[in-house]
Amino acid sequence: FQSLFLKFHFLINGKRNWAIDLSGYRTPIISGNQLYVVDEDGKLICINKNTGEVYWITELNKFKKGREISDSVSISASDKDYALLCEKRKITSMSLAPTMMTLILDSPNYHRKKLESVRLIGYGASAISPRLLERVLDEIDCDLSQGYGMTELSGSIAFLGPEQHRCAYTSSPELLYSVGQIVTGVECYIVDKCGNKVARGEVGEIIVRGEQVISHYWNNPLATAESFKQGWLYTVSYTHLTLPTNREV
């Protein structure tokens, strides 16, 4: 994936719709089983590098061949006006915790025009409440995507995508209590304290294995022995399956 002359054929709805020639563009970025590339129209695309499944597509403003694909803004609690930064830099994609979304919307300097360029907000760390989801979608014309993961998983292993957020907004707010569907290429189960799979609806510990999962902790055999058992990472995160497909938690 380090070659600049690779071509990727993306699968949309099961059909090969178009190809992206990466010649002359920046080297694709790989995170776990996710591949991030920019196409000829300046769209940033996240796909599964193993299957070609498209996770999301978003616009990038002022993209130029061979240059930085977007500005990045680091937002901290000391900033006075986050929305103003978005307006000045024409930010199209943000990664925020739900508490940070509330902070932006509650700012006395906030105005919806300042976030007109935003097309995607990715979040994690906690679920978003139905009330906050309603506020965000009423104020900002954007998609929302939640990811569940941790450092040991090289990123996220489950996503609650824009379609699920729209459905939660219109009719099914209970979807917001799910972290979404497990990505392709990762095995994930919910088990009891003895390592046995629990029934749907019962709470248990999330265990994961896959190519993107680390194999051990550096120079820490004790922690490795506690967390890795028979090829599975025991995450010490507890949840339950919400659907009988074993693909949504």
PDB file of C-alpha atoms in Angstrom:
ATOM      1  CA  PHE A   1       0.000   0.000   0.000  1.00  0.00           C
ATOM      2  CA  GLN A   2       2.991   2.323   0.014  1.00  0.00           C
ATOM      3  CA  SER A   3       3.116   2.600  -3.771  1.00  0.00           C
ATOM      4  CA  LEU A   4       1.836   5.849  -5.237  1.00  0.00           C
ATOM      5  CA  PHE A   5       0.832   4.088  -8.431  1.00  0.00           C
ATOM      6  CA  LEU A   6      -1.766   1.745  -6.993  1.00  0.00           C
ATOM      7  CA  LYS A   7      -5.308   1.785  -8.290  1.00  0.00           C
ATOM      8  CA  PHE A   8      -8.227   0.882  -6.070  1.00  0.00           C
ATOM      9  CA  HIS A   9     -11.591  -0.209  -7.376  1.00  0.00           C
ATOM     10  CA  PHE A  10     -14.207   0.698  -4.797  1.00  0.00           C
ATOM     11  CA  LEU A  11     -17.252  -1.433  -4.219  1.00  0.00           C
ATOM     12  CA  ILE A  12     -20.492   0.488  -3.721  1.00  0.00           C
ATOM     13  CA  ASN A  13     -23.670  -1.546  -3.291  1.00  0.00           C
ATOM     14  CA  GLY A  14     -21.812  -4.608  -4.493  1.00  0.00           C
ATOM     15  CA  LYS A  15     -20.758  -3.053  -7.811  1.00  0.00           C
ATOM     16  CA  ARG A  16     -17.419  -1.737  -8.975  1.00  0.00           C
ATOM     17  CA  ASN A  17     -18.349   1.845  -9.693  1.00  0.00           C
ATOM     18  CA  TRP A  18     -15.110   3.699 -10.209  1.00  0.00           C
ATOM     19  CA  ALA A  19     -11.369   3.577  -9.663  1.00  0.00           C
ATOM     20  CA  ILE A  20      -8.947   5.949  -7.991  1.00  0.00           C
ATOM     21  CA  ASP A  21      -5.508   6.431  -9.491  1.00  0.00           C
ATOM     22  CA  LEU A  22      -3.202   7.369  -6.623  1.00  0.00           C
ATOM     23  CA  SER A  23      -0.357   8.399  -8.927  1.00  0.00           C
ATOM     24  CA  GLY A  24       0.897  11.816  -7.841  1.00  0.00           C
ATOM     25  CA  TYR A  25      -1.066  11.808  -4.605  1.00  0.00           C
ATOM     26  CA  ARG A  26       0.176  11.410  -1.078  1.00  0.00           C
ATOM     27  CA  THR A  27       0.933   7.929   0.191  1.00  0.00           C
ATOM     28  CA  PRO A  28      -2.274   6.292   1.457  1.00  0.00           C
ATOM     29  CA  ILE A  29      -2.626   6.190   5.222  1.00  0.00           C
ATOM     30  CA  ILE A  30      -3.302   2.796   6.813  1.00  0.00           C
ATOM     31  CA  SER A  31      -4.813   2.402  10.280  1.00  0.00           C
ATOM     32  CA  GLY A  32      -5.621  -1.183  11.203  1.00  0.00           C
ATOM     33  CA  ASN A  33      -7.764  -2.537   8.382  1.00  0.00           C
ATOM     34  CA  GLN A  34      -8.783   0.956   7.264  1.00  0.00           C
ATOM     35  CA  LEU A  35      -7.270   2.736   4.282  1.00  0.00           C
ATOM     36  CA  TYR A  36      -7.586   6.504   3.808  1.00  0.00           C
ATOM     37  CA  VAL A  37      -7.095   7.953   0.323  1.00  0.00           C
ATOM     38  CA  VAL A  38      -8.026  11.102  -1.589  1.00  0.00           C
ATOM     39  CA  ASP A  39      -9.576  10.801  -5.036  1.00  0.00           C
ATOM     40  CA  GLU A  40      -9.202  13.040  -8.074  1.00  0.00           C
ATOM     41  CA  ASP A  41     -12.159  15.216  -7.004  1.00  0.00           C
ATOM     42  CA  GLY A  42     -10.713  15.924  -3.574  1.00  0.00           C
ATOM     43  CA  LYS A  43     -12.881  13.470  -1.643  1.00  0.00           C
ATOM     44  CA  LEU A  44     -11.386  11.759   1.390  1.00  0.00           C
ATOM     45  CA  ILE A  45     -12.465   8.120   1.436  1.00  0.00           C
ATOM     46  CA  CYS A  46     -12.159   5.517   4.180  1.00  0.00           C
ATOM     47  CA  ILE A  47     -12.372   1.888   3.043  1.00  0.00           C
ATOM     48  CA  ASN A  48     -11.671  -1.595   4.347  1.00  0.00           C
ATOM     49  CA  LYS A  49      -8.287  -2.417   2.809  1.00  0.00           C
ATOM     50  CA  ASN A  50      -9.141  -6.133   2.705  1.00  0.00           C
ATOM     51  CA  THR A  51     -12.585  -6.060   1.100  1.00  0.00           C
ATOM     52  CA  GLY A  52     -12.919  -2.653  -0.570  1.00  0.00           C
ATOM     53  CA  GLU A  53     -16.015  -1.868   1.509  1.00  0.00           C
ATOM     54  CA  VAL A  54     -16.548   1.885   1.715  1.00  0.00           C
ATOM     55  CA  TYR A  55     -16.989   3.151   5.287  1.00  0.00           C
ATOM     56  CA  TRP A  56     -17.488   6.822   4.490  1.00  0.00           C
ATOM     57  CA  ILE A  57     -16.730   9.555   1.959  1.00  0.00           C
ATOM     58  CA  THR A  58     -16.335  13.240   2.749  1.00  0.00           C
ATOM     59  CA  GLU A  59     -15.423  16.369   0.829  1.00  0.00           C
ATOM     60  CA  LEU A  60     -12.107  18.165   1.321  1.00  0.00           C
ATOM     61  CA  ASN A  61     -11.874  21.847   0.519  1.00  0.00           C
ATOM     62  CA  LYS A  62      -8.989  23.304  -1.492  1.00  0.00           C
ATOM     63  CA  PHE A  63      -7.287  19.951  -2.036  1.00  0.00           C
ATOM     64  CA  LYS A  64      -4.233  20.094  -4.303  1.00  0.00           C
ATOM     65  CA  LYS A  65      -2.238  17.245  -5.763  1.00  0.00           C
ATOM     66  CA  GLY A  66       0.815  16.283  -3.790  1.00  0.00           C
ATOM     67  CA  ARG A  67       0.105  18.719  -0.952  1.00  0.00           C
ATOM     68  CA  GLU A  68      -1.463  18.460   2.464  1.00  0.00           C
ATOM     69  CA  ILE A  69      -4.965  17.081   2.092  1.00  0.00           C
ATOM     70  CA  SER A  70      -6.557  19.193   4.820  1.00  0.00           C
ATOM     71  CA  ASP A  71      -5.905  21.496   7.722  1.00  0.00           C
ATOM     72  CA  SER A  72      -6.080  20.054  11.190  1.00  0.00           C
ATOM     73  CA  VAL A  73      -7.145  21.935  14.274  1.00  0.00           C
ATOM     74  CA  SER A  74      -6.400  20.788  17.799  1.00  0.00           C
ATOM     75  CA  ILE A  75      -9.208  21.907  20.081  1.00  0.00           C
ATOM     76  CA  SER A  76      -8.574  22.185  23.801  1.00  0.00           C
ATOM     77  CA  ALA A  77     -10.646  23.451  26.699  1.00  0.00           C
ATOM     78  CA  SER A  78      -8.700  26.732  26.639  1.00  0.00           C
ATOM     79  CA  ASP A  79      -9.928  27.748  23.167  1.00  0.00           C
ATOM     80  CA  LYS A  80     -12.509  30.549  23.249  1.00  0.00           C
ATOM     81  CA  ASP A  81     -14.274  29.912  19.968  1.00  0.00           C
ATOM     82  CA  TYR A  82     -14.028  26.500  18.345  1.00  0.00           C
ATOM     83  CA  ALA A  83     -16.629  27.304  15.700  1.00  0.00           C
ATOM     84  CA  LEU A  84     -14.637  30.348  14.593  1.00  0.00           C
ATOM     85  CA  LEU A  85     -11.635  28.102  13.916  1.00  0.00           C
ATOM     86  CA  CYS A  86     -13.826  25.902  11.734  1.00  0.00           C
ATOM     87  CA  GLU A  87     -15.116  28.918   9.840  1.00  0.00           C
ATOM     88  CA  LYS A  88     -11.651  30.368   9.223  1.00  0.00           C
ATOM     89  CA  ARG A  89     -10.026  27.110   8.147  1.00  0.00           C
ATOM     90  CA  LYS A  90     -13.067  25.668   6.348  1.00  0.00           C
ATOM     91  CA  ILE A  91     -12.840  22.466   8.369  1.00  0.00           C
ATOM     92  CA  THR A  92     -14.788  19.602   6.797  1.00  0.00           C
ATOM     93  CA  SER A  93     -14.205  16.795   9.287  1.00  0.00           C
ATOM     94  CA  MET A  94     -13.945  16.861  13.070  1.00  0.00           C
ATOM     95  CA  SER A  95     -13.276  14.251  15.736  1.00  0.00           C
ATOM     96  CA  LEU A  96     -15.011  15.176  18.973  1.00  0.00           C
ATOM     97  CA  ALA A  97     -16.299  13.637  22.167  1.00  0.00           C
ATOM     98  CA  PRO A  98     -20.016  14.370  22.802  1.00  0.00           C
ATOM     99  CA  THR A  99     -19.089  16.737  25.645  1.00  0.00           C
ATOM    100  CA  MET A 100     -17.058  18.795  23.154  1.00  0.00           C
ATOM    101  CA  MET A 101     -20.054  19.027  20.808  1.00  0.00           C
ATOM    102  CA  THR A 102     -22.081  20.451  23.685  1.00  0.00           C
ATOM    103  CA  LEU A 103     -19.282  22.889  24.477  1.00  0.00           C
ATOM    104  CA  ILE A 104     -19.307  24.203  20.895  1.00  0.00           C
ATOM    105  CA  LEU A 105     -23.086  24.572  20.674  1.00  0.00           C
ATOM    106  CA  ASP A 106     -23.304  26.253  24.094  1.00  0.00           C
ATOM    107  CA  SER A 107     -20.571  28.771  23.355  1.00  0.00           C
ATOM    108  CA  PRO A 108     -21.890  32.376  23.505  1.00  0.00           C
ATOM    109  CA  ASN A 109     -19.952  33.060  20.295  1.00  0.00           C
ATOM    110  CA  TYR A 110     -21.491  30.148  18.396  1.00  0.00           C
ATOM    111  CA  HIS A 111     -23.400  30.724  15.157  1.00  0.00           C
ATOM    112  CA  ARG A 112     -24.454  27.934  12.797  1.00  0.00           C
ATOM    113  CA  LYS A 113     -22.859  29.738   9.829  1.00  0.00           C
ATOM    114  CA  LYS A 114     -19.443  29.107  11.366  1.00  0.00           C
ATOM    115  CA  LEU A 115     -19.866  25.345  10.850  1.00  0.00           C
ATOM    116  CA  GLU A 116     -21.215  25.438   7.284  1.00  0.00           C
ATOM    117  CA  SER A 117     -18.124  23.678   5.920  1.00  0.00           C
ATOM    118  CA  VAL A 118     -18.379  20.695   8.303  1.00  0.00           C
ATOM    119  CA  ARG A 119     -19.505  17.512   6.546  1.00  0.00           C
ATOM    120  CA  LEU A 120     -18.558  14.802   9.041  1.00  0.00           C
ATOM    121  CA  ILE A 121     -18.222  14.563  12.817  1.00  0.00           C
ATOM    122  CA  GLY A 122     -16.657  11.409  14.166  1.00  0.00           C
ATOM    123  CA  TYR A 123     -16.893  10.748  17.876  1.00  0.00           C
ATOM    124  CA  GLY A 124     -16.133   8.226  20.571  1.00  0.00           C
ATOM    125  CA  ALA A 125     -15.396   7.945  24.308  1.00  0.00           C
ATOM    126  CA  SER A 126     -19.125   7.863  25.136  1.00  0.00           C
ATOM    127  CA  ALA A 127     -22.553   7.530  23.571  1.00  0.00           C
ATOM    128  CA  ILE A 128     -24.352  10.594  22.275  1.00  0.00           C
ATOM    129  CA  SER A 129     -27.697  11.390  23.878  1.00  0.00           C
ATOM    130  CA  PRO A 130     -30.852  11.671  21.725  1.00  0.00           C
ATOM    131  CA  ARG A 131     -31.164  15.330  22.760  1.00  0.00           C
ATOM    132  CA  LEU A 132     -27.598  16.178  21.710  1.00  0.00           C
ATOM    133  CA  LEU A 133     -27.994  14.276  18.441  1.00  0.00           C
ATOM    134  CA  GLU A 134     -31.085  16.352  17.697  1.00  0.00           C
ATOM    135  CA  ARG A 135     -29.234  19.588  18.472  1.00  0.00           C
ATOM    136  CA  VAL A 136     -26.256  18.689  16.282  1.00  0.00           C
ATOM    137  CA  LEU A 137     -28.292  17.622  13.251  1.00  0.00           C
ATOM    138  CA  ASP A 138     -30.616  20.615  13.580  1.00  0.00           C
ATOM    139  CA  GLU A 139     -27.656  23.002  13.631  1.00  0.00           C
ATOM    140  CA  ILE A 140     -25.115  21.353  11.313  1.00  0.00           C
ATOM    141  CA  ASP A 141     -25.679  19.814   7.883  1.00  0.00           C
ATOM    142  CA  CYS A 142     -23.326  16.889   8.434  1.00  0.00           C
ATOM    143  CA  ASP A 143     -23.025  13.152   8.983  1.00  0.00           C
ATOM    144  CA  LEU A 144     -22.210  11.586  12.342  1.00  0.00           C
ATOM    145  CA  SER A 145     -20.185   8.432  12.882  1.00  0.00           C
ATOM    146  CA  GLN A 146     -19.265   6.768  16.170  1.00  0.00           C
ATOM    147  CA  GLY A 147     -16.286   4.459  16.500  1.00  0.00           C
ATOM    148  CA  TYR A 148     -15.485   1.955  19.233  1.00  0.00           C
ATOM    149  CA  GLY A 149     -11.870   0.969  19.705  1.00  0.00           C
ATOM    150  CA  MET A 150      -8.713   1.301  21.768  1.00  0.00           C
ATOM    151  CA  THR A 151      -4.974   1.558  21.284  1.00  0.00           C
ATOM    152  CA  GLU A 152      -4.547  -2.224  21.381  1.00  0.00           C
ATOM    153  CA  LEU A 153      -6.964  -2.548  18.446  1.00  0.00           C
ATOM    154  CA  SER A 154      -5.031  -0.114  16.201  1.00  0.00           C
ATOM    155  CA  GLY A 155      -8.114   2.051  15.939  1.00  0.00           C
ATOM    156  CA  SER A 156     -11.785   1.130  15.790  1.00  0.00           C
ATOM    157  CA  ILE A 157     -13.420  -2.261  15.382  1.00  0.00           C
ATOM    158  CA  ALA A 158     -17.061  -1.113  15.313  1.00  0.00           C
ATOM    159  CA  PHE A 159     -18.874   1.809  13.731  1.00  0.00           C
ATOM    160  CA  LEU A 160     -22.300   3.337  14.155  1.00  0.00           C
ATOM    161  CA  GLY A 161     -22.582   5.091  10.818  1.00  0.00           C
ATOM    162  CA  PRO A 162     -24.444   8.097   9.411  1.00  0.00           C
ATOM    163  CA  GLU A 163     -27.466   6.034   8.347  1.00  0.00           C
ATOM    164  CA  GLN A 164     -27.974   4.685  11.878  1.00  0.00           C
ATOM    165  CA  HIS A 165     -27.675   8.193  13.325  1.00  0.00           C
ATOM    166  CA  ARG A 166     -30.316   9.503  10.915  1.00  0.00           C
ATOM    167  CA  CYS A 167     -32.588   6.620  11.877  1.00  0.00           C
ATOM    168  CA  ALA A 168     -32.002   7.354  15.576  1.00  0.00           C
ATOM    169  CA  TYR A 169     -32.865  10.996  14.913  1.00  0.00           C
ATOM    170  CA  THR A 170     -36.162  10.238  13.163  1.00  0.00           C
ATOM    171  CA  SER A 171     -37.535   7.109  14.823  1.00  0.00           C
ATOM    172  CA  SER A 172     -35.168   4.828  16.772  1.00  0.00           C
ATOM    173  CA  PRO A 173     -33.207   6.663  19.504  1.00  0.00           C
ATOM    174  CA  GLU A 174     -32.315   3.328  21.131  1.00  0.00           C
ATOM    175  CA  LEU A 175     -29.723   2.848  18.366  1.00  0.00           C
ATOM    176  CA  LEU A 176     -27.538   5.424  20.099  1.00  0.00           C
ATOM    177  CA  TYR A 177     -26.824   2.979  22.915  1.00  0.00           C
ATOM    178  CA  SER A 178     -25.030   0.711  20.455  1.00  0.00           C
ATOM    179  CA  VAL A 179     -21.436   1.171  19.279  1.00  0.00           C
ATOM    180  CA  GLY A 180     -22.508  -0.185  15.902  1.00  0.00           C
ATOM    181  CA  GLN A 181     -21.514  -3.055  13.675  1.00  0.00           C
ATOM    182  CA  ILE A 182     -18.225  -4.946  13.847  1.00  0.00           C
ATOM    183  CA  VAL A 183     -15.977  -4.251  10.862  1.00  0.00           C
ATOM    184  CA  THR A 184     -14.962  -6.946   8.400  1.00  0.00           C
ATOM    185  CA  GLY A 185     -11.780  -8.825   9.294  1.00  0.00           C
ATOM    186  CA  VAL A 186     -12.272  -8.723  13.055  1.00  0.00           C
ATOM    187  CA  GLU A 187     -13.701 -11.423  15.313  1.00  0.00           C
ATOM    188  CA  CYS A 188     -15.503 -10.202  18.396  1.00  0.00           C
ATOM    189  CA  TYR A 189     -17.459 -12.048  21.081  1.00  0.00           C
ATOM    190  CA  ILE A 190     -19.056 -11.280  24.430  1.00  0.00           C
ATOM    191  CA  VAL A 191     -18.035 -13.810  27.089  1.00  0.00           C
ATOM    192  CA  ASP A 192     -18.583 -14.499  30.788  1.00  0.00           C
ATOM    193  CA  LYS A 193     -15.841 -14.732  33.407  1.00  0.00           C
ATOM    194  CA  CYS A 194     -15.136 -18.323  32.342  1.00  0.00           C
ATOM    195  CA  GLY A 195     -14.645 -17.372  28.695  1.00  0.00           C
ATOM    196  CA  ASN A 196     -17.985 -18.791  27.505  1.00  0.00           C
ATOM    197  CA  LYS A 197     -20.116 -16.850  25.034  1.00  0.00           C
ATOM    198  CA  VAL A 198     -23.108 -15.198  26.675  1.00  0.00           C
ATOM    199  CA  ALA A 199     -26.634 -15.232  25.304  1.00  0.00           C
ATOM    200  CA  ARG A 200     -27.972 -12.209  23.447  1.00  0.00           C
ATOM    201  CA  GLY A 201     -28.900  -9.507  25.944  1.00  0.00           C
ATOM    202  CA  GLU A 202     -26.606 -10.787  28.702  1.00  0.00           C
ATOM    203  CA  VAL A 203     -23.692  -8.602  29.797  1.00  0.00           C
ATOM    204  CA  GLY A 204     -20.176  -9.907  29.345  1.00  0.00           C
ATOM    205  CA  GLU A 205     -16.616  -8.892  28.463  1.00  0.00           C
ATOM    206  CA  ILE A 206     -15.656  -8.004  24.891  1.00  0.00           C
ATOM    207  CA  ILE A 207     -12.878 -10.176  23.456  1.00  0.00           C
ATOM    208  CA  VAL A 208     -11.325  -9.476  20.072  1.00  0.00           C
ATOM    209  CA  ARG A 209      -8.870 -11.007  17.641  1.00  0.00           C
ATOM    210  CA  GLY A 210      -7.748 -10.028  14.167  1.00  0.00           C
ATOM    211  CA  GLU A 211      -4.784  -8.790  12.167  1.00  0.00           C
ATOM    212  CA  GLN A 212      -5.118  -5.254  13.527  1.00  0.00           C
ATOM    213  CA  VAL A 213      -4.946  -6.371  17.179  1.00  0.00           C
ATOM    214  CA  ILE A 214      -1.548  -6.092  18.881  1.00  0.00           C
ATOM    215  CA  SER A 215       0.124  -9.344  19.906  1.00  0.00           C
ATOM    216  CA  HIS A 216       1.565  -8.319  23.290  1.00  0.00           C
ATOM    217  CA  TYR A 217       2.585  -5.432  25.535  1.00  0.00           C
ATOM    218  CA  TRP A 218       6.161  -4.268  25.104  1.00  0.00           C
ATOM    219  CA  ASN A 219       8.383  -5.539  27.917  1.00  0.00           C
ATOM    220  CA  ASN A 220       5.386  -6.352  30.096  1.00  0.00           C
ATOM    221  CA  PRO A 221       4.841 -10.109  30.176  1.00  0.00           C
ATOM    222  CA  LEU A 222       2.537  -9.916  33.207  1.00  0.00           C
ATOM    223  CA  ALA A 223       0.082  -7.551  31.496  1.00  0.00           C
ATOM    224  CA  THR A 224       0.338  -9.640  28.312  1.00  0.00           C
ATOM    225  CA  ALA A 225      -0.561 -12.812  30.207  1.00  0.00           C
ATOM    226  CA  GLU A 226      -3.531 -11.100  31.842  1.00  0.00           C
ATOM    227  CA  SER A 227      -4.978  -9.613  28.647  1.00  0.00           C
ATOM    228  CA  PHE A 228      -4.108 -12.137  25.912  1.00  0.00           C
ATOM    229  CA  LYS A 229      -5.514 -15.641  26.152  1.00  0.00           C
ATOM    230  CA  GLN A 230      -5.450 -18.216  23.350  1.00  0.00           C
ATOM    231  CA  GLY A 231      -5.039 -15.515  20.733  1.00  0.00           C
ATOM    232  CA  TRP A 232      -7.847 -13.293  22.065  1.00  0.00           C
ATOM    233  CA  LEU A 233      -7.504  -9.819  23.565  1.00  0.00           C
ATOM    234  CA  TYR A 234      -9.649  -9.444  26.682  1.00  0.00           C
ATOM    235  CA  THR A 235     -10.579  -5.752  26.615  1.00  0.00           C
ATOM    236  CA  VAL A 236     -12.035  -5.341  30.144  1.00  0.00           C
ATOM    237  CA  SER A 237     -14.962  -3.605  28.419  1.00  0.00           C
ATOM    238  CA  TYR A 238     -18.400  -4.956  29.256  1.00  0.00           C
ATOM    239  CA  THR A 239     -21.494  -4.841  27.067  1.00  0.00           C
ATOM    240  CA  HIS A 240     -24.132  -7.046  25.451  1.00  0.00           C
ATOM    241  CA  LEU A 241     -25.192  -8.013  21.941  1.00  0.00           C
ATOM    242  CA  THR A 242     -28.151  -6.028  20.674  1.00  0.00           C
ATOM    243  CA  LEU A 243     -28.937  -8.045  17.552  1.00  0.00           C
ATOM    244  CA  PRO A 244     -29.094 -11.807  16.888  1.00  0.00           C
ATOM    245  CA  THR A 245     -26.557 -11.410  14.039  1.00  0.00           C
ATOM    246  CA  ASN A 246     -23.649 -11.205  16.530  1.00  0.00           C
ATOM    247  CA  ARG A 247     -22.399  -8.229  14.524  1.00  0.00           C
ATOM    248  CA  GLU A 248     -23.755  -5.341  16.571  1.00  0.00           C
ATOM    249  CA  VAL A 249     -22.874  -4.469  20.182  1.00  0.00           C
TER     250      VAL A 249
END
